[in-house]
Coordinates of C-alpha atoms in Angstrom, one line a residue:
Chain A
M1031 CA -4.3 15.1 -39.0
A1032 CA -5.8 11.7 -39.6
D1033 CA -9.4 11.3 -40.7
P1034 CA -12.0 10.3 -38.0
V1035 CA -13.6 7.0 -37.7
A1036 CA -17.1 6.5 -36.2
V1037 CA -18.0 4.9 -32.9
L1038 CA -21.3 3.4 -34.1
G1039 CA -22.0 1.2 -31.2
V1040 CA -20.8 0.5 -27.6
G1041 CA -21.5 -2.1 -25.0
M1042 CA -20.3 -3.6 -21.8
H1043 CA -20.8 -6.5 -19.5
P1044 CA -21.0 -5.2 -16.0
W1045 CA -17.8 -5.3 -13.9
G1046 CA -17.7 -7.6 -10.9
K1047 CA -16.2 -10.7 -9.5
W1048 CA -18.5 -13.1 -11.4
G1049 CA -16.1 -16.0 -11.7
R1050 CA -17.2 -17.1 -15.2
S1051 CA -15.3 -17.3 -18.4
F1052 CA -14.0 -14.1 -20.0
V1053 CA -15.5 -15.2 -23.3
E1054 CA -19.0 -14.8 -21.8
Y1055 CA -18.3 -11.2 -20.8
G1056 CA -16.7 -10.4 -24.2
V1057 CA -19.6 -12.0 -26.2
A1058 CA -22.2 -10.1 -24.0
A1059 CA -20.4 -6.8 -24.6
A1060 CA -20.0 -7.5 -28.3
R1061 CA -23.7 -8.3 -28.7
A1062 CA -24.6 -5.2 -26.8
A1063 CA -22.3 -3.1 -29.0
L1064 CA -23.8 -4.6 -32.2
A1065 CA -27.3 -3.9 -31.0
D1066 CA -26.4 -0.4 -30.1
A1067 CA -25.0 0.1 -33.6
G1068 CA -28.0 -1.4 -35.1
I1069 CA -26.0 -4.0 -37.2
E1070 CA -25.7 -7.7 -37.3
W1071 CA -22.6 -9.9 -36.4
K1072 CA -22.5 -10.9 -40.1
D1073 CA -21.9 -7.3 -41.1
V1074 CA -18.6 -7.2 -39.1
Q1075 CA -15.6 -7.5 -41.4
F1076 CA -12.8 -7.3 -38.9
V1077 CA -12.4 -8.2 -35.2
A1078 CA -9.7 -6.8 -33.0
G1079 CA -9.4 -8.7 -29.7
G1080 CA -7.6 -7.5 -26.6
D1081 CA -5.7 -10.4 -25.1
T1082 CA -5.8 -11.6 -21.5
I1083 CA -2.7 -13.4 -20.2
R1084 CA -4.5 -15.1 -17.2
N1085 CA -7.0 -17.3 -19.0
G1086 CA -4.9 -19.8 -21.0
Y1087 CA -4.5 -20.1 -24.8
P1088 CA -8.0 -18.7 -25.7
G1089 CA -6.9 -15.4 -24.0
Y1090 CA -3.8 -15.1 -26.2
V1091 CA -5.9 -15.3 -29.3
A1092 CA -8.8 -13.3 -28.0
A1093 CA -10.1 -12.0 -31.4
A1094 CA -10.5 -15.6 -32.8
T1095 CA -11.9 -16.8 -29.4
F1096 CA -14.6 -14.1 -29.6
A1097 CA -15.2 -14.6 -33.4
Q1098 CA -15.6 -18.4 -32.8
A1099 CA -18.0 -17.8 -29.9
L1100 CA -20.1 -15.4 -32.0
G1101 CA -20.1 -17.9 -34.8
W1102 CA -17.4 -18.3 -37.4
T1103 CA -18.1 -16.1 -40.5
G1104 CA -14.7 -16.0 -42.0
V1105 CA -14.1 -12.6 -40.6
D1106 CA -10.5 -11.2 -40.4
V1107 CA -9.0 -11.1 -36.9
T1108 CA -6.1 -9.6 -35.0
S1109 CA -5.3 -10.1 -31.3
T1110 CA -3.2 -7.5 -29.5
Y1111 CA -1.6 -7.2 -26.1
G1112 CA -0.2 -4.1 -24.4
A1113 CA -0.9 -4.7 -20.7
C1114 CA -3.3 -2.0 -19.4
A1115 CA -3.0 -0.3 -22.8
T1116 CA -4.3 -3.4 -24.7
G1117 CA -7.7 -2.0 -25.5
A1118 CA -6.3 1.2 -27.1
Q1119 CA -4.0 -1.0 -29.3
A1120 CA -7.0 -3.1 -30.4
I1121 CA -9.0 0.2 -31.1
D1122 CA -6.1 1.5 -33.1
V1123 CA -5.6 -1.6 -35.2
A1124 CA -9.3 -1.5 -36.1
R1125 CA -9.2 2.2 -36.8
A1126 CA -6.1 1.8 -39.0
R1127 CA -7.8 -0.9 -41.0
I1128 CA -10.8 1.4 -41.6
L1129 CA -8.7 4.4 -42.5
A1130 CA -6.7 2.3 -44.9
G1131 CA -9.9 1.3 -46.7
L1132 CA -9.5 -2.4 -45.9
C1133 CA -12.8 -2.6 -44.2
D1134 CA -15.9 -0.5 -43.2
V1135 CA -17.0 -2.2 -40.0
A1136 CA -14.8 -3.5 -37.2
L1137 CA -15.6 -4.9 -33.8
V1138 CA -13.2 -4.3 -30.9
V1139 CA -13.6 -6.6 -27.8
G1140 CA -11.7 -7.0 -24.6
A1141 CA -12.7 -9.1 -21.5
D1142 CA -11.0 -10.5 -18.5
T1143 CA -11.5 -12.9 -15.6
T1144 CA -9.2 -12.0 -12.8
P1145 CA -7.9 -13.9 -9.7
K1146 CA -8.4 -12.7 -6.2
G1147 CA -5.9 -10.4 -4.5
F1148 CA -2.6 -8.9 -5.9
F1149 CA -1.9 -9.4 -9.5
A1150 CA 0.9 -12.1 -9.6
P1151 CA 3.2 -12.8 -12.6
A1152 CA 2.1 -15.4 -15.1
G1153 CA 2.8 -18.9 -13.9
G1154 CA 6.1 -20.8 -14.1
D1155 CA 9.8 -20.1 -13.1
R1156 CA 11.1 -17.4 -15.4
P1157 CA 14.3 -15.9 -13.9
S1158 CA 14.9 -13.9 -17.0
D1159 CA 11.5 -12.1 -16.9
P1160 CA 11.6 -8.8 -15.0
D1161 CA 8.0 -9.2 -14.1
W1162 CA 8.8 -12.5 -12.3
L1163 CA 12.0 -11.2 -10.8
R1164 CA 10.5 -8.1 -9.3
F1165 CA 8.3 -10.3 -7.2
R1166 CA 11.0 -12.8 -6.4
L1167 CA 13.8 -10.4 -5.5
L1168 CA 12.0 -7.3 -4.3
G1169 CA 8.5 -8.4 -3.4
A1170 CA 7.5 -5.4 -5.5
T1171 CA 3.7 -5.7 -6.1
N1172 CA 1.9 -3.2 -8.3
P1173 CA 0.8 -1.2 -5.2
I1174 CA 4.5 -0.8 -4.3
Y1175 CA 5.0 1.2 -7.5
F1176 CA 1.8 3.2 -6.7
G1177 CA 3.0 3.9 -3.2
L1178 CA 6.4 5.2 -4.5
Y1179 CA 4.6 7.7 -6.7
A1180 CA 2.2 8.7 -4.0
R1181 CA 5.0 9.3 -1.4
R1182 CA 6.9 11.3 -4.0
R1183 CA 3.9 13.5 -4.5
M1184 CA 3.6 14.1 -0.8
E1185 CA 7.3 15.0 -0.5
V1186 CA 7.6 17.1 -3.6
F1187 CA 4.2 18.8 -3.8
G1188 CA 2.9 18.6 -0.3
A1189 CA 0.0 16.3 -1.1
T1190 CA -1.7 14.8 1.9
A1191 CA -3.4 11.4 2.5
E1192 CA -6.7 13.3 2.7
D1193 CA -6.1 14.6 -0.8
F1194 CA -5.8 11.1 -2.1
A1195 CA -8.9 10.0 -0.1
R1196 CA -10.9 12.9 -1.7
V1197 CA -10.3 11.3 -5.1
K1198 CA -11.9 8.1 -4.0
V1199 CA -14.8 10.1 -2.4
K1200 CA -15.4 11.9 -5.7
N1201 CA -15.2 8.8 -7.9
S1202 CA -17.4 6.7 -5.6
R1203 CA -20.1 9.4 -6.0
H1204 CA -19.6 9.6 -9.8
G1205 CA -20.1 5.9 -10.2
L1206 CA -23.3 5.6 -8.1
A1207 CA -25.6 5.6 -11.1
N1208 CA -23.4 3.7 -13.5
P1209 CA -25.1 0.3 -14.2
N1210 CA -21.8 -1.2 -15.3
A1211 CA -19.8 -0.2 -12.2
R1212 CA -18.9 -2.9 -9.7
Y1213 CA -18.9 -0.7 -6.6
R1214 CA -21.9 1.6 -6.4
K1215 CA -21.7 3.0 -2.9
A1216 CA -20.8 6.5 -1.7
V1217 CA -17.5 6.3 0.3
S1218 CA -16.7 9.0 2.9
L1219 CA -13.3 10.5 3.7
D1220 CA -13.4 8.8 7.1
E1221 CA -14.0 5.4 5.5
V1222 CA -11.0 5.8 3.2
M1223 CA -8.8 7.0 6.1
A1224 CA -10.0 4.1 8.3
S1225 CA -9.2 1.4 5.7
P1226 CA -6.0 -0.5 6.3
V1227 CA -2.7 0.7 4.9
V1228 CA -1.5 -1.6 2.0
S1229 CA 1.6 0.3 0.8
D1230 CA 2.1 3.5 2.8
P1231 CA 0.8 6.1 2.2
L1232 CA -1.9 4.2 0.2
R1233 CA -4.8 2.5 1.9
L1234 CA -7.0 -0.3 0.7
L1235 CA -9.6 2.2 -0.6
D1236 CA -6.9 4.2 -2.4
I1237 CA -6.0 1.2 -4.6
C1238 CA -8.2 -0.3 -7.4
A1239 CA -9.4 -3.8 -7.2
T1240 CA -9.0 -6.4 -10.0
S1241 CA -12.3 -7.2 -11.7
D1242 CA -14.0 -9.4 -14.3
G1243 CA -15.7 -7.5 -17.1
G1244 CA -16.0 -7.0 -20.8
A1245 CA -16.3 -4.1 -23.2
A1246 CA -16.8 -3.7 -26.9
V1247 CA -17.1 -1.0 -29.6
V1248 CA -18.2 -1.1 -33.2
L1249 CA -16.0 1.2 -35.3
T1250 CA -16.9 2.1 -38.8
S1251 CA -15.9 4.3 -41.7
M1252 CA -17.7 7.7 -41.6
E1253 CA -19.4 6.9 -44.9
F1254 CA -20.9 3.7 -43.4
A1255 CA -21.8 5.5 -40.2
R1256 CA -23.8 8.2 -42.0
R1257 CA -26.1 5.6 -43.4
H1258 CA -26.9 4.4 -39.8
A1259 CA -26.6 7.4 -37.5
A1260 CA -27.2 11.2 -37.9
N1261 CA -24.3 12.5 -35.8
P1262 CA -22.1 9.7 -34.6
V1263 CA -19.4 10.1 -32.0
T1264 CA -16.0 9.9 -33.7
I1265 CA -12.4 9.0 -32.7
A1266 CA -10.3 12.0 -33.6
A1267 CA -7.0 10.5 -32.5
V1268 CA -5.4 7.6 -30.8
S1269 CA -2.0 7.4 -29.0
T1270 CA -0.1 4.2 -28.6
V1271 CA 3.3 5.9 -27.8
T1272 CA 6.2 4.3 -26.0
P1273 CA 8.9 6.2 -23.9
C1274 CA 11.9 8.0 -25.3
F1275 CA 15.3 7.0 -24.1
P1276 CA 16.3 7.6 -21.4
N1277 CA 13.0 7.0 -19.4
T1278 CA 13.9 8.5 -16.0
I1279 CA 10.8 7.7 -14.1
I1280 CA 10.7 4.2 -12.4
E1281 CA 8.0 2.1 -14.0
M1282 CA 6.5 -1.3 -13.4
P1283 CA 7.9 -4.0 -13.6
N1284 CA 11.4 -2.4 -13.7
F1285 CA 14.2 -2.6 -11.1
S1286 CA 15.6 0.7 -12.3
T1287 CA 15.1 3.7 -14.6
D1288 CA 17.2 4.2 -17.6
S1289 CA 20.5 6.1 -16.9
A1290 CA 20.6 9.7 -18.0
A1291 CA 24.4 9.8 -17.6
A1292 CA 25.2 9.8 -21.3
V1293 CA 22.0 11.2 -22.9
A1294 CA 19.8 13.8 -21.2
A1295 CA 16.3 12.9 -20.2
P1296 CA 13.7 13.9 -22.9
E1297 CA 12.0 17.3 -22.5
V1298 CA 8.6 15.7 -22.4
P1299 CA 8.5 12.8 -19.9
F1300 CA 6.8 9.6 -21.0
K1301 CA 3.5 10.1 -19.2
D1302 CA 3.2 13.6 -20.5
S1303 CA 3.8 12.4 -24.1
I1304 CA 0.8 10.1 -24.0
A1305 CA -2.0 12.7 -24.2
R1306 CA 0.2 15.1 -26.0
R1307 CA 0.2 12.8 -29.0
V1308 CA -3.6 12.9 -29.4
Y1309 CA -3.8 16.7 -28.8
E1310 CA -1.2 17.3 -31.6
S1311 CA -2.8 14.8 -33.9
A1312 CA -6.2 16.4 -33.6
G1313 CA -5.1 20.0 -33.2
V1314 CA -6.7 20.5 -29.8
A1315 CA -5.4 21.7 -26.4
P1316 CA -6.2 20.4 -22.9
E1317 CA -8.4 23.5 -22.4
D1318 CA -10.7 22.2 -25.1
L1319 CA -11.6 19.0 -23.2
D1320 CA -15.1 18.7 -21.6
L1321 CA -14.2 15.5 -19.7
A1322 CA -11.4 13.0 -19.1
E1323 CA -11.3 9.4 -18.1
V1324 CA -7.9 8.7 -16.5
Y1325 CA -6.4 5.5 -15.2
D1326 CA -6.8 5.7 -11.4
L1327 CA -5.0 2.6 -10.5
S1328 CA -4.5 4.5 -7.2
T1329 CA -6.1 7.7 -6.0
A1330 CA -2.7 9.5 -6.0
L1331 CA -2.1 8.4 -9.7
E1332 CA -5.3 10.2 -10.7
L1333 CA -3.7 13.4 -9.4
D1334 CA -0.5 12.7 -11.4
W1335 CA -2.7 12.3 -14.5
Y1336 CA -4.2 15.8 -14.1
E1337 CA -0.7 17.1 -14.7
N1338 CA 0.3 14.5 -17.3
I1339 CA -2.7 15.4 -19.5
G1340 CA -2.2 19.2 -19.0
I1341 CA -5.3 20.2 -17.0
A1342 CA -3.1 21.2 -14.1
K1343 CA 0.4 22.5 -13.8
P1344 CA 2.9 20.3 -11.9
G1345 CA 1.9 20.5 -8.3
G1346 CA -1.5 22.0 -9.1
A1347 CA -3.6 18.8 -9.1
E1348 CA -4.5 18.9 -5.5
K1349 CA -6.0 22.4 -5.8
L1350 CA -7.9 21.4 -8.9
L1351 CA -9.4 18.5 -7.0
R1352 CA -10.1 20.5 -3.8
D1353 CA -11.8 23.3 -5.9
G1354 CA -14.2 20.7 -7.3
E1355 CA -13.1 21.3 -10.9
T1356 CA -12.8 17.6 -11.6
T1357 CA -16.1 16.7 -9.9
L1358 CA -19.3 16.4 -12.0
G1359 CA -20.5 19.9 -12.5
G1360 CA -16.9 21.3 -12.3
R1361 CA -14.9 22.7 -15.2
I1362 CA -13.4 19.4 -16.3
P1363 CA -15.0 16.4 -14.7
V1364 CA -12.5 13.5 -14.4
N1365 CA -13.7 9.8 -14.2
A1366 CA -17.4 10.7 -14.5
S1367 CA -17.9 6.9 -14.9
G1368 CA -16.5 6.3 -11.4
G1369 CA -13.2 5.2 -12.8
L1370 CA -11.2 2.3 -11.7
A1371 CA -12.3 3.2 -8.1
C1372 CA -15.8 2.0 -9.0
F1373 CA -14.9 -0.6 -11.6
G1374 CA -11.6 -2.3 -10.5
E1375 CA -9.3 -3.3 -13.3
A1376 CA -10.3 -5.8 -16.1
I1377 CA -7.1 -5.3 -18.0
P1378 CA -7.9 -5.8 -21.7
A1379 CA -11.4 -4.4 -21.4
Q1380 CA -10.5 -1.2 -19.5
A1381 CA -9.4 1.1 -22.3
I1382 CA -12.3 -0.1 -24.4
S1383 CA -14.7 0.7 -21.5
Q1384 CA -13.2 4.2 -21.3
L1385 CA -14.3 4.8 -24.9
C1386 CA -17.7 3.3 -24.1
E1387 CA -18.1 6.0 -21.4
L1388 CA -16.9 8.8 -23.6
T1389 CA -19.4 7.7 -26.2
W1390 CA -22.3 7.6 -23.8
Q1391 CA -21.2 11.0 -22.4
L1392 CA -20.9 12.6 -25.9
R1393 CA -24.3 11.3 -26.9
G1394 CA -25.8 12.6 -23.7
Q1395 CA -26.8 9.1 -22.6
A1396 CA -24.8 9.0 -19.4
A1397 CA -27.8 8.9 -17.0
G1398 CA -27.0 10.1 -13.5
R1399 CA -23.4 11.1 -14.3
Q1400 CA -23.8 13.2 -17.5
V1401 CA -21.3 15.9 -18.2
E1402 CA -23.7 18.5 -19.7
G1403 CA -23.0 19.5 -23.3
A1404 CA -19.8 17.3 -23.6
R1405 CA -18.3 17.5 -27.1
L1406 CA -14.7 16.4 -26.6
G1407 CA -13.5 13.7 -24.3
L1408 CA -10.1 12.2 -23.5
A1409 CA -9.4 8.6 -22.2
V1410 CA -5.9 7.9 -21.2
N1411 CA -4.0 5.1 -19.6
Q1412 CA -0.6 3.4 -19.3
G1413 CA 0.3 -0.2 -19.5
L1414 CA 3.5 -1.7 -17.9
F1415 CA 6.5 -2.3 -20.1
G1416 CA 6.1 1.1 -21.7
H1417 CA 2.7 1.2 -23.3
G1418 CA 1.0 4.6 -23.6
S1419 CA -2.7 4.8 -24.4
A1420 CA -5.0 7.6 -25.2
V1421 CA -8.2 8.0 -27.2
L1422 CA -9.7 11.4 -28.1
A1423 CA -13.4 11.1 -28.9
K1424 CA -15.5 14.0 -30.4
R1425 CA -19.0 14.8 -31.5
Chain B
M1140 CA 20.8 -23.6 12.7
A1141 CA 21.1 -20.3 10.9
E1142 CA 24.8 -20.0 11.7
S1143 CA 25.7 -23.0 9.7
K1144 CA 23.8 -22.0 6.5
A1145 CA 25.8 -20.9 3.5
R1146 CA 25.3 -17.3 2.4
V1147 CA 24.6 -17.3 -1.3
P1148 CA 23.3 -14.6 -3.6
A1149 CA 19.6 -14.8 -4.4
I1150 CA 20.5 -14.1 -8.0
E1151 CA 24.0 -14.6 -9.7
G1152 CA 25.9 -11.7 -11.1
W1153 CA 23.7 -8.8 -10.1
F1154 CA 25.9 -7.6 -7.2
R1155 CA 29.3 -8.1 -5.6
M1156 CA 29.3 -10.4 -2.6
D1157 CA 31.6 -8.3 -0.5
G1158 CA 30.7 -8.1 3.2
S1159 CA 32.4 -4.6 3.7
A1160 CA 31.7 -2.8 0.4
P1161 CA 29.0 -4.6 -1.6
C1162 CA 27.8 -3.0 -4.8
L1163 CA 25.5 -3.6 -7.7
L1164 CA 27.1 -4.9 -10.9
G1165 CA 25.9 -3.5 -14.2
V1166 CA 27.3 -2.8 -17.6
R1167 CA 28.6 0.3 -19.2
C1168 CA 28.6 1.0 -23.0
R1169 CA 32.2 1.7 -24.2
A1170 CA 30.9 3.9 -26.9
C1171 CA 28.3 6.2 -25.2
G1172 CA 28.9 5.6 -21.5
T1173 CA 25.3 4.7 -20.6
V1174 CA 25.1 2.4 -17.6
Y1175 CA 22.6 -0.4 -17.3
F1176 CA 21.3 -2.3 -14.3
P1177 CA 20.4 -5.1 -14.4
R1178 CA 22.9 -6.0 -17.1
E1179 CA 21.9 -5.7 -20.7
S1180 CA 23.3 -7.6 -23.7
F1181 CA 23.3 -4.5 -25.9
C1182 CA 23.3 -0.7 -25.6
R1183 CA 19.7 0.6 -25.7
N1184 CA 20.6 4.2 -26.5
P1185 CA 19.0 4.7 -29.9
G1186 CA 21.7 7.3 -30.8
C1187 CA 24.4 4.7 -30.1
G1188 CA 23.4 1.1 -30.4
H1189 CA 26.8 -0.2 -31.4
G1190 CA 28.8 -0.1 -28.2
E1191 CA 30.5 -3.0 -26.6
L1192 CA 29.4 -3.4 -23.0
E1193 CA 31.8 -3.9 -20.1
E1194 CA 31.0 -4.8 -16.5
T1195 CA 30.8 -1.8 -14.1
Q1196 CA 30.3 -1.4 -10.4
L1197 CA 27.5 1.0 -9.5
S1198 CA 27.8 3.7 -6.9
R1199 CA 27.3 2.3 -3.4
R1200 CA 25.5 5.5 -2.2
G1201 CA 22.6 7.6 -3.6
R1202 CA 19.8 9.9 -2.6
L1203 CA 16.3 8.7 -1.6
W1204 CA 13.8 9.4 -4.5
S1205 CA 10.8 7.8 -2.7
W1206 CA 9.8 4.9 -0.5
T1207 CA 6.8 2.8 0.4
D1208 CA 6.1 -0.5 2.2
N1209 CA 4.3 -3.8 1.9
R1210 CA 1.9 -4.6 4.7
Y1211 CA 0.5 -7.8 3.0
A1212 CA 2.5 -10.8 1.8
P1213 CA 3.0 -10.7 -2.0
P1214 CA 2.2 -13.7 -4.1
P1215 CA 4.8 -16.2 -5.2
P1216 CA 7.5 -16.2 -6.5
F1217 CA 8.2 -14.0 -3.5
V1218 CA 9.2 -16.2 -0.6
A1219 CA 7.4 -14.7 2.4
K1220 CA 8.3 -15.3 6.0
Q1221 CA 5.8 -17.0 8.2
P1222 CA 4.3 -15.1 9.8
F1223 CA 4.7 -12.3 7.3
E1224 CA 6.9 -9.4 8.2
P1225 CA 6.1 -6.0 6.4
Y1226 CA 9.1 -4.5 4.6
T1227 CA 10.0 -1.1 3.2
I1228 CA 11.1 -0.6 -0.5
A1229 CA 13.2 2.4 -1.4
A1230 CA 13.9 4.0 -4.8
V1231 CA 17.4 5.5 -4.7
E1232 CA 18.9 7.9 -7.2
L1233 CA 22.5 7.3 -8.0
G1234 CA 24.3 10.6 -8.8
A1235 CA 27.0 9.5 -11.2
E1236 CA 24.8 7.0 -13.1
K1237 CA 21.8 9.4 -13.0
M1238 CA 19.4 6.5 -12.5
V1239 CA 17.0 5.3 -9.8
V1240 CA 17.4 1.8 -8.5
L1241 CA 14.8 0.0 -6.3
G1242 CA 15.7 -2.2 -3.3
Q1243 CA 14.2 -3.3 -0.1
V1244 CA 15.3 -1.4 2.9
A1245 CA 17.5 -3.4 5.4
S1246 CA 15.4 -5.2 8.0
G1247 CA 15.1 -3.3 11.3
V1248 CA 15.3 0.2 9.7
D1249 CA 12.5 2.5 10.8
A1250 CA 11.3 4.4 7.7
S1251 CA 9.1 6.9 9.7
A1252 CA 11.8 9.6 9.6
F1253 CA 12.7 9.1 5.9
R1254 CA 12.9 12.2 3.7
V1255 CA 13.3 12.5 0.0
G1256 CA 16.9 13.4 -0.8
Q1257 CA 18.5 11.8 2.2
E1258 CA 21.7 9.7 1.6
M1259 CA 21.3 5.9 1.4
E1260 CA 23.9 3.2 1.0
L1261 CA 23.8 -0.4 -0.2
V1262 CA 24.1 -3.3 2.0
L1263 CA 23.6 -7.1 1.7
D1264 CA 20.8 -8.7 3.7
A1265 CA 18.8 -11.9 3.9
L1266 CA 16.0 -12.2 1.4
F1267 CA 14.8 -15.7 2.4
E1268 CA 16.3 -18.9 3.5
D1269 CA 15.8 -22.7 3.1
D1270 CA 17.2 -25.7 5.0
T1271 CA 20.7 -25.3 3.6
N1272 CA 21.2 -21.7 2.5
E1273 CA 20.5 -18.1 3.3
Y1274 CA 19.8 -16.2 0.1
V1275 CA 21.0 -12.6 0.2
I1276 CA 20.1 -9.6 -1.9
W1277 CA 21.1 -5.9 -2.0
K1278 CA 19.1 -3.6 0.3
W1279 CA 19.2 0.1 1.0
R1280 CA 19.8 1.7 4.4
P1281 CA 20.2 5.3 5.5
V1282 CA 23.8 6.5 5.8
A1283 CA 24.5 6.9 9.6
A1284 CA 24.4 10.6 10.4

C-alpha cells in the first residue's frame, strides 16, 4: 500500500466552447488551484502537464507551456499523454515525485481547445497510423465504437434506449448547480428520445460533446499539507494500467481485438482491471465507495462502468440506475458533477477535473450536488490505445 | 463511366482481391499460433515474442458480435459520398481465430433484423471512387438463410 499524498488545492476553468487558447484555461485553472491551496506559484517545485494533440507544439510540451505562462521559475516539468487518461498520468507522475521525496509541492494542469464536431485524427496522411486508418477505411468515428458497445448491451442484457436516456436525465440534473459545467439544463426522457440518432442505438443526447476547459490540482507531501490544512483530501491510489494480452474487447482505434486462439483471454478484462488496481492498492472494496465519477462518453458506457467498477454485477447496471441508487441521494451516486453529459470532453483536463470534483465532494463543498458525508470517492476513465485511469480519493 | 474504372484495393495487402472468395490477410506466429489482423511485424504474445510470422488467410465467416451505423458524414480522411449515405458497421467474431474484426456492412443490406450471433460473411465492396479507380474494401453481410 503506497503512502497517500495530499490534494491541497483544486481549480477549474469552466467548460464551454470558448474558442480561446488552451493556455488561458490552464493558467486560470492553475491560479485557482494555487489560491485554493493557499500557496504561491513560486512555491511549486514540479509541474506535470497533460498534453493536447490538437493545439500545435505548445500542446505537446504542456507543462513547459503552462510554466512559461505562469512565469519561468526554473521549476522542473514533465508533460504526459495518454489520450483520455492523460490527466491521471500527470497526476501519477506528480504523486510519484512526491512519494519519492524529490519534491513537496507539485502542480498538475491539463487544458484543451477542441474543434467543432466529431474528433478527427491529427492532420496529415498517415497510412500506418491506426487512428488515421479507422477513419479512412471504415469511417469508424468514436460514436461508432460507443454504438457497438450500446447495441451489445441491449442484445446481451436487454438494456433499452430508455435506460440509456435515463442516464442523461440523471446526469443533466446532477450538473444543474455545477458552476464549471457547460450544459446546465434539465433534460427530459422525451427530449433524449426525440434527439436525432447519430450511431444507432445512440442519439445526439446520449453522446458527449467536445469542449474547451482546464483543470488543475496542487498535490503535496502529507507533511507539507499538515502545515496548511487540518484534514486534507488525499489520493490513496492511482491506476494507470494497460490491458493484458489478449485484449478481447474491441477498442478505439483498433480494427480488431487480439486473438485468443493461442492464449486464453485474461480472467479480469481490461476495463474491470482499471478500478480493481486502486481497490487492491488501497485495500478497499467497491462497497466502500461513497461516490464515483465515471467516463460517460455515452450514456450506455456509464452503465458498462457500473459493472466494470464493481458496483453492479454484469447485467445489473440498468436496475441500479432505475432504482435510483446512482442518483444523488441514492446509495452510490455516480457523476454527481454532471459527468461528461454536462461537461463534454476536454481530453487532457478531464481526469484532473474528476479529481477536482472528488475533492470538493470530500470536503463538503459541492454546493447543490453534495453527496452527504462522502469519505471515499473513485474517478475512473479509459483512453484509447489501452490507457486505464483511476484515482481513489479519501478523507 | 463507372464500368470503365479499375477496381483497386483501398489498401494494399490487407485482403485478397478474389471476386468469389475474398478474405482478410493477416499473419500467424509460427511459434505460438496467435493470429494478427492487420499484419504485425512481431508476435505480441508476451509469453512468446520470438515467433516468426507467416501470412495467413482469415476465416471468411463469423458471428455478429454487435453493430451500429453512422448517420452523419465522418471527417476526412474518410471520403464521403455527396450526398452522404449512412452506412452500418459490424463487429464480427471469427471462430477459429477467436477475434472480433470490424467492417462496414455491404451497401444495400438492411440491418433492422440483425441479431447478435447471426452468421456473417466477408465480401468486397466499393469504399469510394475517383475519376479513374473504384477503391474496394472488405465488408460484412449476412449469410443468406
